[in-house]
Amino acid sequence: MLTSQTTEQRCPCGSEKPFAYCCEPYIEGQKPAPTAEQLMRSRYTAFALGAIDYLIDTTAPEKRDVIDRAIIAEQIQFTTWTGLTILDKEAGHKGDSKGVVEFEAKFETDEEHCILHERSNFYAKNGQWYYVDGEVDVRSAT
Ligand SMILES: [Zn+2]
């Protein structure tokens, strides 16, 4: 599944760390992301690499019924993610029960370059962070 990304390469999330020491252990299920920001970063990386199961597993269980696997698969197929910038954070540390992460993610399709801006809500349960929902705004960058 993740063969296009070798473990020595820099992580797609823009942390400057090798993939193996950043998002890979979370996406591969070796350990849970310790903070809301790290979960958010690993979900960005999962979008970039096409790790759909991880995206579903890290969505809050009560929100999973609105997820359409086919739509995510299509989005992943037609979208190239080209950069992530964290803009703001509230709580979301180890031991917190909630967190907010605001970010901008750049992506390209065949037709245009876009910037997705989102302020996302997360909560933690039993040491695992989950994505709940967010205020999303997409604008053209071309
Ligand atoms: Zn990463």
mmCIF file of C-alpha atoms and ligand atoms in Angstrom:
data_model
loop_
_atom_site.group_PDB
_atom_site.id
_atom_site.type_symbol
_atom_site.label_atom_id
_atom_site.label_comp_id
_atom_site.label_asym_id
_atom_site.label_seq_id
_atom_site.Cartn_x
_atom_site.Cartn_y
_atom_site.Cartn_z
ATOM 1 C CA MET A 1 0.000 0.000 0.000
ATOM 2 C CA LEU A 2 2.720 2.482 0.970
ATOM 3 C CA THR A 3 5.368 1.195 -1.397
ATOM 4 C CA SER A 4 5.750 4.520 -3.201
ATOM 5 C CA GLN A 5 7.136 6.026 -0.016
ATOM 6 C CA THR A 6 10.363 4.572 1.334
ATOM 7 C CA THR A 7 10.974 4.867 5.026
ATOM 8 C CA GLU A 8 14.080 7.025 4.572
ATOM 9 C CA GLN A 9 12.286 9.672 2.538
ATOM 10 C CA ARG A 10 11.058 12.812 4.215
ATOM 11 C CA CYS A 11 7.525 12.491 5.455
ATOM 12 C CA PRO A 12 4.878 13.969 3.121
ATOM 13 C CA CYS A 13 3.445 15.972 6.052
ATOM 14 C CA GLY A 14 6.322 18.457 5.822
ATOM 15 C CA SER A 15 7.829 17.752 9.235
ATOM 16 C CA GLU A 16 11.321 17.364 7.649
ATOM 17 C CA LYS A 17 11.588 14.037 9.514
ATOM 18 C CA PRO A 18 12.053 10.693 7.757
ATOM 19 C CA PHE A 19 8.738 8.979 7.069
ATOM 20 C CA ALA A 20 9.742 6.064 9.342
ATOM 21 C CA TYR A 21 10.169 8.430 12.311
ATOM 22 C CA CYS A 22 7.106 10.549 11.617
ATOM 23 C CA CYS A 23 3.744 9.368 10.267
ATOM 24 C CA GLU A 24 4.565 5.808 9.172
ATOM 25 C CA PRO A 25 4.278 4.114 12.611
ATOM 26 C CA TYR A 26 0.811 5.654 13.069
ATOM 27 C CA ILE A 27 -0.459 4.812 9.595
ATOM 28 C CA GLU A 28 0.891 1.266 9.882
ATOM 29 C CA GLY A 29 -0.873 0.868 13.235
ATOM 30 C CA GLN A 30 2.308 0.346 15.265
ATOM 31 C CA LYS A 31 1.340 3.024 17.790
ATOM 32 C CA PRO A 32 -1.314 5.725 18.135
ATOM 33 C CA ALA A 33 -0.513 9.334 17.273
ATOM 34 C CA PRO A 34 0.294 11.025 20.622
ATOM 35 C CA THR A 35 -1.164 14.468 19.872
ATOM 36 C CA ALA A 36 -4.000 15.956 17.829
ATOM 37 C CA GLU A 37 -1.445 17.661 15.576
ATOM 38 C CA GLN A 38 0.372 14.403 14.920
ATOM 39 C CA LEU A 39 -2.921 12.693 14.113
ATOM 40 C CA MET A 40 -3.805 15.509 11.740
ATOM 41 C CA ARG A 41 -0.383 15.271 10.074
ATOM 42 C CA SER A 42 -0.693 11.516 9.703
ATOM 43 C CA ARG A 43 -4.157 11.889 8.154
ATOM 44 C CA TYR A 44 -2.747 14.364 5.630
ATOM 45 C CA THR A 45 -0.024 11.825 4.838
ATOM 46 C CA ALA A 46 -2.650 9.070 4.570
ATOM 47 C CA PHE A 47 -4.547 11.201 2.026
ATOM 48 C CA ALA A 48 -1.311 11.762 0.109
ATOM 49 C CA LEU A 49 -0.470 8.043 0.080
ATOM 50 C CA GLY A 50 -3.967 6.627 -0.313
ATOM 51 C CA ALA A 51 -4.226 4.914 3.094
ATOM 52 C CA ILE A 52 -8.021 4.892 3.195
ATOM 53 C CA ASP A 53 -8.371 2.428 6.068
ATOM 54 C CA TYR A 54 -6.329 4.731 8.284
ATOM 55 C CA LEU A 55 -8.515 7.702 7.393
ATOM 56 C CA ILE A 56 -11.625 5.762 8.393
ATOM 57 C CA ASP A 57 -10.084 4.265 11.546
ATOM 58 C CA THR A 58 -9.016 7.706 12.798
ATOM 59 C CA THR A 59 -12.432 9.301 12.224
ATOM 60 C CA ALA A 60 -14.613 9.468 15.333
ATOM 61 C CA PRO A 61 -16.806 6.295 15.317
ATOM 62 C CA GLU A 62 -20.063 8.291 15.440
ATOM 63 C CA LYS A 63 -19.002 10.162 12.271
ATOM 64 C CA ARG A 64 -18.041 7.125 10.226
ATOM 65 C CA ASP A 65 -21.513 6.495 8.807
ATOM 66 C CA VAL A 66 -21.199 9.570 6.592
ATOM 67 C CA ILE A 67 -17.872 8.431 5.143
ATOM 68 C CA ASP A 68 -18.110 7.122 1.626
ATOM 69 C CA ARG A 69 -15.085 4.983 0.847
ATOM 70 C CA ALA A 70 -15.662 5.287 -2.909
ATOM 71 C CA ILE A 71 -15.654 9.092 -2.754
ATOM 72 C CA ILE A 72 -12.438 9.135 -0.724
ATOM 73 C CA ALA A 73 -10.821 6.717 -3.173
ATOM 74 C CA GLU A 74 -11.824 8.952 -6.076
ATOM 75 C CA GLN A 75 -10.528 12.085 -4.322
ATOM 76 C CA ILE A 76 -7.206 10.372 -3.647
ATOM 77 C CA GLN A 77 -6.924 9.225 -7.243
ATOM 78 C CA PHE A 78 -7.479 12.675 -8.754
ATOM 79 C CA THR A 79 -5.704 14.814 -6.159
ATOM 80 C CA THR A 80 -2.011 15.423 -5.548
ATOM 81 C CA TRP A 81 -1.251 16.882 -2.133
ATOM 82 C CA THR A 82 1.680 19.258 -2.312
ATOM 83 C CA GLY A 83 2.123 20.821 1.110
ATOM 84 C CA LEU A 84 0.845 21.175 4.651
ATOM 85 C CA THR A 85 1.153 24.185 6.950
ATOM 86 C CA ILE A 86 -0.067 24.151 10.550
ATOM 87 C CA LEU A 87 -1.534 27.570 11.405
ATOM 88 C CA ASP A 88 -2.885 27.216 14.923
ATOM 89 C CA LYS A 89 -3.432 24.685 17.704
ATOM 90 C CA GLU A 90 -5.518 24.517 20.865
ATOM 91 C CA ALA A 91 -4.854 21.805 23.452
ATOM 92 C CA GLY A 92 -4.550 18.385 21.801
ATOM 93 C CA HIS A 93 -1.553 17.318 23.844
ATOM 94 C CA LYS A 94 -0.973 13.952 25.414
ATOM 95 C CA GLY A 95 -3.450 13.651 28.301
ATOM 96 C CA ASP A 96 -5.911 16.187 26.856
ATOM 97 C CA SER A 97 -9.373 14.999 25.880
ATOM 98 C CA LYS A 98 -9.900 17.501 23.064
ATOM 99 C CA GLY A 99 -7.878 19.431 20.559
ATOM 100 C CA VAL A 100 -8.193 21.832 17.636
ATOM 101 C CA VAL A 101 -5.767 22.106 14.728
ATOM 102 C CA GLU A 102 -6.015 24.753 12.030
ATOM 103 C CA PHE A 103 -4.086 24.145 8.837
ATOM 104 C CA GLU A 104 -3.704 24.820 5.159
ATOM 105 C CA ALA A 105 -3.134 21.983 2.721
ATOM 106 C CA LYS A 106 -2.217 22.595 -0.891
ATOM 107 C CA PHE A 107 -3.406 20.247 -3.588
ATOM 108 C CA GLU A 108 -3.551 19.978 -7.348
ATOM 109 C CA THR A 109 -5.985 18.351 -9.705
ATOM 110 C CA ASP A 110 -5.810 18.208 -13.483
ATOM 111 C CA GLU A 111 -7.714 21.474 -13.687
ATOM 112 C CA GLU A 112 -6.429 23.622 -10.863
ATOM 113 C CA HIS A 113 -4.239 24.289 -7.864
ATOM 114 C CA CYS A 114 -6.167 24.774 -4.632
ATOM 115 C CA ILE A 115 -5.652 25.560 -0.976
ATOM 116 C CA LEU A 116 -7.802 23.802 1.576
ATOM 117 C CA HIS A 117 -8.113 25.681 4.854
ATOM 118 C CA GLU A 118 -9.589 23.790 7.777
ATOM 119 C CA ARG A 119 -10.039 24.226 11.493
ATOM 120 C CA SER A 120 -10.480 20.659 12.702
ATOM 121 C CA ASN A 121 -11.829 19.258 15.953
ATOM 122 C CA PHE A 122 -10.337 16.169 17.555
ATOM 123 C CA TYR A 123 -10.947 14.179 20.696
ATOM 124 C CA ALA A 124 -8.968 11.498 22.467
ATOM 125 C CA LYS A 125 -10.341 8.265 23.850
ATOM 126 C CA ASN A 126 -8.258 5.521 25.467
ATOM 127 C CA GLY A 127 -5.046 7.117 24.224
ATOM 128 C CA GLN A 128 -6.212 7.369 20.614
ATOM 129 C CA TRP A 129 -6.951 10.673 18.882
ATOM 130 C CA TYR A 130 -9.891 10.887 16.496
ATOM 131 C CA TYR A 131 -10.903 13.441 13.884
ATOM 132 C CA VAL A 132 -14.445 14.708 14.527
ATOM 133 C CA ASP A 133 -15.239 17.479 12.041
ATOM 134 C CA GLY A 134 -14.035 20.842 10.847
ATOM 135 C CA GLU A 135 -14.812 24.142 9.178
ATOM 136 C CA VAL A 136 -13.513 23.671 5.659
ATOM 137 C CA ASP A 137 -12.879 26.288 3.025
ATOM 138 C CA VAL A 138 -11.321 25.547 -0.373
ATOM 139 C CA ARG A 139 -10.041 28.299 -2.622
ATOM 140 C CA SER A 140 -8.343 28.290 -5.958
ATOM 141 C CA ALA A 141 -4.633 29.138 -5.953
ATOM 142 C CA THR A 142 -4.242 29.427 -9.699
HETATM 143 ZN ZN ZN B 1 4.677 13.049 9.015
#
